[in-house]
Amino acid sequence: MPLDTSTTYPLTKLRLDGRRWNELRLLQAQISTNPASSGSSFLSMGNTSIMCSVHGPAEGKRGDATGGAAGSAGAVVEVDVNVAGFAGVDRRRRAGGSDRQSSRIATILRSAFQSHLHTHLYPHSTISIHVSVLSADGSLLAAAVNACTLALVDAGIPMPGLLSACTSGMSGSASTPRDPRNDFLDPLLDLSLPEEQELPFLTVGTTTAVPVGEDAMDEDDEDMKVSMMVMDSKVHCTYLETMLAVGIDGCKQIREILEGVIKGTNRGV
Amino acid sequence: MASTLPSLAIPGQRLGPVSSYSAGPGTHVQNANIYASIAGPVVVQQAQPSSKVKSILSVSRNLPRKTDSSTSTTPAKTTSTTTKPKLRYNTLPAVDSIVLARVTRVQKRQATVSILVVLDESASSQSPDPSKTASDNDNIVSILTSAANPENHSSSDELRFQALIRKEDVRAVEKDRVVMDEMFRVGDIVRGSVISLGDQSFYYLTTARNDLGVVMARSEAGNMMFPVSWKEMRDPVTGAAELRKVARPF
C-alpha cells in the first residue's frame, strides 16, 4: 500500500505525520535574532525554517527609474525572498531570489504587507524585508508571512493587527461536487510538503478587523479580516467554504502563538 | 465600561474608547476605539484635573536589545519611569546634537562620516544620573568597539546616516590653514555637533570646539592610539605620533 494521504487517511483518520485534521505542526518562533537589523525573527513551522530581517523605515534610493519610494505618499515595502540551495530535498545549484517560486512569494508578501502596514506614517520611505528560507517542508508562504509579521513587530513598524497565515486542504481529490450522503473527505490544517504535493490546498492570511454594526462595543473581539488568499489547486466550489473556515481557524491559533512569542520577549526586557 | 489597561499591548489590541482617552504615538483610532499599532508597554499620560483634556494613551517602544537603543537608525530606548520628563520615540540627528561618527572618506575640502550614535541631549546639556550614565556608556562602548573593528565597516555603512565635515568647520582658529589629511583619517571615530540637517544626502557636522574631534583612532600599525595633545595622538606600541584634530576627553 503506498504511503499517501488519500489512501491512508480514510482508514486511520490520522495523517502521515500522526496529526489529526485540525492540528498544527510545532510552531517555534524567536524575535530579535539579528542585532544588525531593525527587526528580525526566526520561525519554524514543523520542518519549515525561515529567517526574516527588516530594515527601515529608511530613506528611499534616489534616481530609481520607476520612481520608487522617493515620490510616494507612504512607505514602499520591498521584499526579497531567498530560498537556500539546501532548503529542499534536492540541492539546487543556482541559489538566490531569481527563480519563479521565490519571486512569486516575494510578490505576494509585498502586496500583503503594503496594504497591511500603516505606511502613511512614513512618506518617501522604504521598508525592506529579507526572507531567507533555510528548510522547506510545506506551507512556505504561510511561514514566510508569520516570520515577516514577527520581524515587523520587532522593528516597531505600526500595523493594525498581526497578520498570520495558514494553509488548509482536503484529504482527497475534491474535483467532484460534494455529496452530503457520501461525504468522506475531511479538511486538513497546516499541510506539510508531501500533503501539498498530493492534495488540493489554499493559503489564507487573516488579521484582526474592527467590528462594525451594533456589536461594535462588544468586549470580546473575535472578528477577522481575510487579507490574503492564494490557491492554485483544482477544487470544486462546494469545498471552498470548508477549507476557508479551517484555514481561518488555523490563523487564529497561529496568532495566539505569535502573541505569546511577542509577550514572552517583551516581558524579559 | 472602564476596563483595565493591559500592561503590554500587541498590535491590533483594543485599548479603550475615544471618549475616555486621546490617541497618542503608537496607537490608532478606528470605529471610536483606540487600538495599539506597535508592541510595547501602554503608557497613560494623566491629564490635568482642572482642564477638560482627556488622558493621552500611547504605546512606547521597548527594545529588547540594549545595544540598538542608542543608534540613530532604530528607535531609541524608552522606559516607563516617572523620572523621565518625556518619552522619546525616535533618535534622529537634530541641530546641536552631539553625535559619534566614523570617517569613511577624506577629501581635500571635506570629510564624509557615517553617524553611529546620537548622544542624548540630556547627556550633553546636563549631567545625568550615574546609573543612566553607566548604561549609556556601556552601550556606546560596545557600539564603538564593533565600529572600530574594520571588518564590519563596509557592511553597515549604507544603513547609517551620512554627514559631512567641511574644511571650514574642523576647528575654530586658523581655518584657512587646515589640511584635511592632518585632521582625520578613514576609520577614525569622531565626536561632532550637528550644525545643519543639510541636503537630501548629508548632515553637516562641526568639530570646531575643544571637546569635539577624533576620540578613537588607529595608527598606521593598527594599534589604538591615545591622545597626547589637541592635535597629536600617539601609538602606545611603536611610540609614533600622528596628527589628528583631537577631542578633549571628558
XYZ file of C-alpha atoms in Angstrom:
519
model
C 0.000 0.000 0.000
C 1.579 3.350 -0.988
C 2.027 5.957 1.715
C -0.181 8.797 0.565
C -2.795 10.705 2.463
C -5.778 9.983 0.278
C -5.307 6.246 0.817
C -4.280 6.048 4.461
C -6.371 8.876 5.898
C -9.801 7.233 5.469
C -8.513 4.161 7.271
C -6.973 5.708 10.376
C -8.131 9.359 10.367
C -4.506 10.247 11.038
C -2.168 11.959 8.663
C 1.252 10.759 7.579
C 2.961 12.523 10.464
C 0.407 11.399 13.012
C -1.612 14.591 13.281
C -5.351 14.865 13.191
C -7.101 17.069 10.704
C -7.101 20.243 12.807
C -3.700 20.081 14.472
C -0.907 22.486 13.682
C 2.673 21.410 13.437
C 5.048 22.539 16.166
C 5.490 26.283 15.732
C 8.583 27.774 17.352
C 9.489 31.408 16.886
C 12.004 33.877 18.187
C 12.384 37.588 17.551
C 15.404 39.881 17.801
C 17.718 37.243 16.434
C 19.826 39.609 14.325
C 21.196 42.679 16.125
C 22.341 44.264 12.867
C 18.831 44.782 11.534
C 15.931 46.890 12.683
C 13.792 43.832 13.309
C 14.439 40.151 12.869
C 12.804 36.849 13.570
C 13.356 33.153 13.191
C 10.342 30.909 12.753
C 9.956 27.199 12.244
C 6.660 25.500 11.486
C 7.396 21.816 11.612
C 10.418 21.368 9.389
C 9.965 24.668 7.565
C 12.527 27.153 8.900
C 12.590 30.808 7.879
C 14.798 33.708 8.923
C 13.437 37.178 8.332
C 15.008 40.597 8.839
C 13.542 44.052 8.366
C 15.426 47.248 7.610
C 13.770 50.570 7.836
C 11.799 52.723 7.535
C 14.784 54.088 5.681
C 15.207 56.711 3.032
C 14.385 55.506 -0.422
C 17.036 55.196 -3.086
C 17.320 58.178 -5.383
C 17.497 58.004 -9.103
C 15.249 54.985 -9.398
C 13.772 54.754 -12.868
C 10.410 53.518 -11.665
C 10.097 56.322 -9.148
C 10.332 54.027 -6.193
C 9.804 55.441 -2.749
C 11.034 58.961 -3.433
C 7.736 60.364 -4.574
C 5.229 58.191 -2.807
C 2.793 59.348 -0.158
C 3.535 56.356 2.031
C 6.328 53.905 2.663
C 7.096 51.353 -0.019
C 7.530 47.746 1.089
C 10.247 45.811 -0.704
C 10.523 42.070 -0.189
C 13.418 39.836 -1.122
C 12.938 36.086 -0.746
C 15.927 33.779 -0.851
C 15.327 30.041 -0.822
C 18.603 28.379 0.077
C 20.020 25.717 -2.171
C 19.965 23.210 0.653
C 16.388 24.015 1.648
C 14.734 21.191 -0.233
C 15.439 17.529 -0.696
C 17.400 18.052 -3.913
C 20.151 20.640 -3.746
C 19.710 23.412 -6.256
C 22.809 24.972 -7.709
C 21.510 28.416 -8.542
C 20.569 29.895 -5.190
C 19.082 33.334 -4.828
C 15.821 35.089 -5.399
C 15.620 34.772 -9.143
C 13.641 31.590 -9.561
C 9.914 31.578 -10.070
C 8.921 30.331 -6.620
C 10.912 32.979 -4.768
C 9.749 35.855 -6.915
C 6.146 34.763 -6.609
C 6.336 34.538 -2.819
C 8.023 37.942 -2.781
C 5.242 39.455 -4.869
C 2.549 38.041 -2.612
C 4.338 39.213 0.523
C 4.868 42.692 -0.884
C 1.227 43.159 -1.799
C 0.059 41.692 1.509
C 2.184 43.902 3.732
C 1.934 47.000 1.543
C -1.776 47.154 2.232
C -1.459 45.889 5.801
C 1.077 48.231 7.427
C 0.492 51.845 8.374
C 2.618 53.104 5.511
C 1.077 56.576 5.535
C 3.127 57.417 8.626
C 6.405 57.190 6.684
C 6.217 59.123 3.400
C 9.111 58.771 0.973
C 10.463 55.788 2.893
C 11.305 52.192 2.151
C 10.732 49.173 4.373
C 12.946 46.317 3.233
C 12.054 42.773 4.240
C 14.565 39.994 3.641
C 13.262 36.443 3.917
C 15.668 33.507 3.941
C 14.208 30.025 3.724
C 16.525 27.583 5.470
C 14.349 24.492 5.217
C 11.238 23.983 3.108
C 8.680 21.390 4.158
C 5.369 22.770 3.020
C 3.365 25.865 3.989
C 6.216 28.025 2.787
C 4.132 31.116 2.078
C 2.293 30.873 5.390
C 5.529 30.534 7.342
C 7.021 33.489 5.474
C 4.033 35.673 6.347
C 4.253 34.734 10.018
C 8.008 35.369 10.109
C 7.589 38.760 8.429
C 4.895 39.731 10.916
C 7.162 38.956 13.851
C 10.072 40.836 12.315
C 7.931 43.891 11.600
C 6.624 43.916 15.169
C 10.210 43.673 16.379
C 11.137 46.633 14.187
C 8.319 48.665 15.707
C 6.525 49.399 12.452
C 2.892 50.300 13.185
C 0.247 47.923 11.943
C -3.448 47.472 12.738
C -3.016 43.858 13.813
C -0.948 40.735 13.487
C -1.133 39.224 10.014
C -0.962 35.462 10.365
C -1.285 32.876 7.641
C -2.056 29.201 7.436
C -2.725 26.530 4.828
C -5.693 24.213 4.649
C -6.635 21.476 2.249
C -8.859 18.480 1.692
C -7.965 14.899 2.444
C -8.549 13.680 -1.074
C -9.208 14.782 -4.603
C -12.047 17.294 -4.348
C -12.798 17.623 -8.036
C -16.385 16.376 -7.968
C -19.282 18.079 -6.189
C -19.698 17.309 -2.544
C -22.217 14.566 -1.829
C -23.938 15.141 1.553
C -24.850 11.484 1.861
C -21.434 10.103 0.974
C -19.117 12.760 2.433
C -15.837 11.068 3.268
C -13.422 13.960 2.704
C -12.107 15.899 5.686
C -10.397 19.274 5.705
C -6.759 19.325 6.770
C -4.889 22.108 8.538
C -1.258 23.172 8.086
C -0.158 20.914 5.274
C 3.340 19.541 5.022
C 5.247 19.099 1.789
C 4.074 15.554 0.889
C 0.496 16.625 1.517
C 0.924 19.769 -0.558
C 2.237 17.812 -3.488
C -0.661 15.383 -3.404
C -3.744 17.225 -2.172
C -5.551 20.446 -3.084
C -4.847 23.261 -0.645
C -5.062 27.006 -0.192
C -3.147 29.561 1.863
C -5.155 32.159 3.767
C -3.902 35.083 5.850
C -6.067 36.973 8.305
C -5.672 39.968 10.535
C -7.820 41.369 13.310
C -10.535 43.514 11.816
C -12.542 46.207 13.503
C -16.086 45.100 14.362
C -18.897 47.044 12.766
C -22.567 47.304 13.481
C -24.430 47.055 16.733
C -21.945 44.700 18.365
C -19.096 47.173 17.861
C -18.877 47.842 21.585
C -18.691 44.185 22.429
C -15.827 43.399 24.752
C -14.801 40.127 23.155
C -13.494 40.920 19.724
C -13.147 37.804 17.614
C -13.739 39.165 14.122
C -11.146 38.651 11.459
C -10.487 40.025 8.035
C -9.057 37.880 5.262
C -6.105 39.871 3.970
C -4.505 37.298 1.723
C -5.599 34.168 -0.059
C -3.615 32.120 -2.548
C -4.953 28.997 -4.176
C -3.556 27.052 -7.105
C -5.379 23.748 -6.849
C -8.428 22.426 -8.651
C -11.217 22.195 -6.130
C -14.924 22.148 -6.586
C -16.601 25.225 -5.198
C -18.607 23.252 -2.647
C -15.426 22.505 -0.696
C -14.132 26.073 -0.659
C -16.081 27.250 2.368
C -14.876 24.313 4.432
C -11.263 24.941 3.537
C -11.606 28.649 4.275
C -13.214 28.045 7.649
C -10.486 25.638 8.691
C -7.777 27.984 7.437
C -9.211 30.971 9.284
C -9.380 28.954 12.478
C -5.773 27.922 11.956
C -4.773 31.568 11.533
C -6.447 32.312 14.838
C -4.410 29.623 16.568
C -1.208 30.885 14.974
C -1.947 34.457 16.020
C -2.261 33.365 19.631
C 1.112 31.632 19.373
C 2.685 34.734 17.816
C 1.224 36.931 20.541
C 2.764 34.612 23.109
C 6.146 34.950 21.440
C 5.932 38.753 21.436
C 4.764 38.948 25.030
C 7.400 36.488 26.151
C 10.122 38.626 24.615
C 8.812 41.922 25.944
C 8.426 40.584 29.436
C 12.117 39.856 29.692
C 13.157 43.445 28.959
C -17.323 50.288 30.877
C -13.891 51.306 32.121
C -11.759 48.246 31.566
C -8.268 47.998 32.948
C -5.495 48.740 30.515
C -3.124 45.899 29.651
C 0.467 46.353 30.690
C 1.757 45.049 27.362
C -0.006 45.769 24.089
C 0.032 43.699 20.900
C -0.684 45.319 17.519
C -4.414 45.175 16.993
C -5.284 45.038 20.672
C -8.096 47.313 21.759
C -7.041 49.740 24.472
C -10.104 51.851 25.109
C -12.771 54.105 23.649
C -12.011 57.553 22.287
C -14.450 59.050 24.760
C -12.067 58.219 27.611
C -8.627 58.683 26.056
C -6.861 60.526 23.293
C -4.749 58.544 20.883
C -1.024 59.124 21.209
C 2.009 57.726 19.432
C 1.927 54.016 18.822
C -1.864 53.838 18.630
C -4.512 54.421 16.013
C -8.230 55.154 16.126
C -10.772 53.084 14.282
C -14.523 52.953 14.853
C -14.466 55.040 18.041
C -11.867 52.794 19.666
C -8.152 53.148 20.249
C -6.028 50.221 19.091
C -2.338 49.560 19.550
C -0.153 49.820 16.471
C 3.130 48.540 17.877
C 4.097 46.075 20.567
C 5.168 47.524 23.876
C 4.033 48.802 27.252
C 0.987 51.025 27.482
C 1.635 54.486 28.919
C -1.125 56.784 30.128
C -0.288 60.454 30.486
C -2.698 61.780 33.059
C -4.481 64.945 32.105
C -4.713 67.972 34.358
C -7.604 67.672 36.808
C -8.711 71.221 36.144
C -8.728 71.120 32.364
C -11.085 69.157 30.196
C -8.407 67.465 28.125
C -8.533 63.672 28.203
C -5.616 61.469 29.129
C -3.248 60.631 26.307
C -2.936 56.923 25.663
C 0.229 55.817 23.927
C 2.300 52.711 23.403
C 6.006 53.222 23.859
C 8.752 51.326 22.167
C 10.642 48.989 24.433
C 13.542 47.489 22.542
C 14.867 44.183 23.869
C 18.352 44.843 22.516
C 20.266 47.352 24.578
C 22.972 47.901 22.009
C 20.487 49.197 19.468
C 18.887 51.698 21.778
C 21.467 54.390 21.087
C 21.864 54.109 17.345
C 20.204 56.629 15.125
C 18.630 54.201 12.698
C 16.477 52.361 15.221
C 14.001 53.769 17.706
C 15.522 54.891 20.970
C 15.128 53.116 24.250
C 12.281 54.429 26.366
C 11.311 53.457 29.863
C 8.125 53.965 31.821
C 9.789 55.583 34.822
C 8.280 58.769 36.137
C 11.655 60.486 36.383
C 11.936 60.705 32.632
C 10.453 64.030 31.549
C 9.123 62.902 28.181
C 9.036 59.783 26.070
C 11.446 59.604 23.185
C 10.297 57.568 20.234
C 12.959 58.215 17.634
C 16.523 59.355 17.929
C 17.348 61.298 14.808
C 20.236 63.716 14.473
C 18.923 67.204 15.146
C 20.629 70.576 15.116
C 23.077 70.856 18.037
C 23.002 67.119 18.657
C 26.291 65.564 19.680
C 26.963 62.522 17.527
C 29.678 59.926 17.246
C 30.596 59.136 13.669
C 33.183 57.195 11.762
C 35.196 58.763 8.968
C 34.557 56.995 5.683
C 36.223 59.336 3.189
C 38.670 62.212 3.482
C 38.822 64.667 0.606
C 40.569 67.963 0.065
C 37.785 70.219 1.256
C 35.567 67.909 3.311
C 35.370 64.604 5.109
C 32.499 62.160 4.793
C 31.487 60.447 8.021
C 28.913 57.844 8.945
C 26.870 58.618 12.054
C 26.951 55.773 14.574
C 25.498 57.136 17.800
C 23.316 60.114 18.581
C 24.181 61.090 22.125
C 21.289 62.148 24.311
C 20.657 65.839 24.590
C 20.399 65.390 28.325
C 23.852 63.839 28.334
C 25.322 66.862 26.615
C 23.388 69.637 28.312
C 23.215 68.405 31.890
C 24.805 65.651 33.912
C 22.581 62.574 34.093
C 22.269 60.166 36.982
C 25.088 57.622 37.397
C 23.033 54.543 36.546
C 21.894 56.065 33.289
C 25.430 57.166 32.507
C 26.744 53.678 33.141
C 24.187 52.093 30.846
C 24.734 54.656 28.118
C 28.477 54.294 28.347
C 28.154 50.546 28.165
C 26.042 50.850 25.064
C 28.330 53.385 23.432
C 31.440 51.391 24.287
C 30.023 48.247 22.724
C 28.924 50.173 19.658
C 32.314 51.835 19.294
C 34.105 48.544 19.856
C 32.224 46.981 16.992
C 32.507 50.177 14.955
C 36.281 50.407 15.369
C 36.640 46.894 14.007
C 37.486 47.256 10.310
C 35.707 44.031 9.406
C 32.212 45.476 9.634
C 32.902 48.882 8.132
C 31.515 48.432 4.664
C 28.563 46.249 5.527
C 26.802 48.635 7.871
C 27.730 51.996 6.368
C 24.860 52.025 3.913
C 22.349 51.833 6.753
C 23.798 54.782 8.661
C 23.140 58.443 8.152
C 25.917 60.171 6.265
C 27.345 63.509 7.279
C 29.949 65.973 6.081
C 32.632 67.839 7.979
C 33.704 70.750 5.840
C 37.168 72.201 5.915
C 35.890 75.426 7.470
C 34.180 73.539 10.301
C 37.145 71.494 11.503
C 38.498 73.985 14.025
C 37.701 77.461 15.207
C 41.120 79.058 14.689
C 43.293 79.170 11.582
C 40.541 77.942 9.302
C 42.492 78.646 6.159
C 45.463 76.530 7.193
C 43.510 73.330 7.768
C 44.883 70.308 5.916
C 42.250 67.580 5.964
C 44.734 64.709 5.925
C 46.248 66.010 9.157
C 42.835 66.221 10.812
C 41.085 62.931 10.067
C 41.849 59.510 8.688
C 39.490 56.891 7.351
C 38.220 54.738 10.201
C 38.572 57.315 12.965
C 35.735 57.791 15.433
C 34.818 61.460 15.587
C 32.654 63.326 18.037
C 30.868 66.151 16.273
C 27.973 68.527 16.618
C 25.227 68.793 14.013
C 25.053 72.302 12.590
C 22.534 71.630 9.843
C 20.241 68.925 8.612
C 21.819 69.579 5.243
C 20.523 68.394 1.931
C 18.922 65.122 0.987
C 22.009 63.007 1.497
C 24.209 64.538 4.164
C 24.012 66.123 7.558
C 26.564 68.820 8.312
C 28.793 68.394 11.333
C 31.261 70.672 13.018
C 34.256 69.848 15.191
C 35.152 73.488 15.838
C 35.038 73.111 19.610
C 37.594 71.865 22.074
C 35.543 68.862 23.114
C 34.847 67.822 19.516
C 37.144 65.917 17.234
C 38.715 62.499 16.994
C 38.060 60.340 20.047
C 39.304 56.958 18.790
C 41.877 56.311 16.098
C 44.131 53.531 14.929
C 47.695 54.138 13.930
C 49.436 53.024 10.771
C 50.460 49.850 12.563
C 46.848 49.168 13.500
C 47.015 49.879 17.217
C 44.581 52.035 19.163
C 46.169 55.390 19.845
C 45.751 57.676 22.836
C 45.558 61.465 22.674
C 48.524 63.476 23.904
C 47.606 66.997 22.784
C 44.955 68.859 20.851
C 46.464 67.855 17.529
C 48.543 64.757 18.224
C 47.879 61.114 19.015
C 50.487 58.515 19.880
C 50.769 54.787 19.336
C 51.461 53.008 22.664
C 53.321 50.167 20.932
C 55.580 51.874 18.433
C 55.570 55.322 20.012
C 54.980 57.052 16.702
C 52.899 60.224 16.804
C 50.235 61.062 14.247
C 48.410 64.291 13.586
C 44.672 64.461 14.313
C 42.101 67.017 15.353
C 41.816 65.563 18.836
C 38.775 65.998 21.045
C 39.261 66.954 24.654
C 38.472 63.968 26.865
C 35.654 64.266 29.364
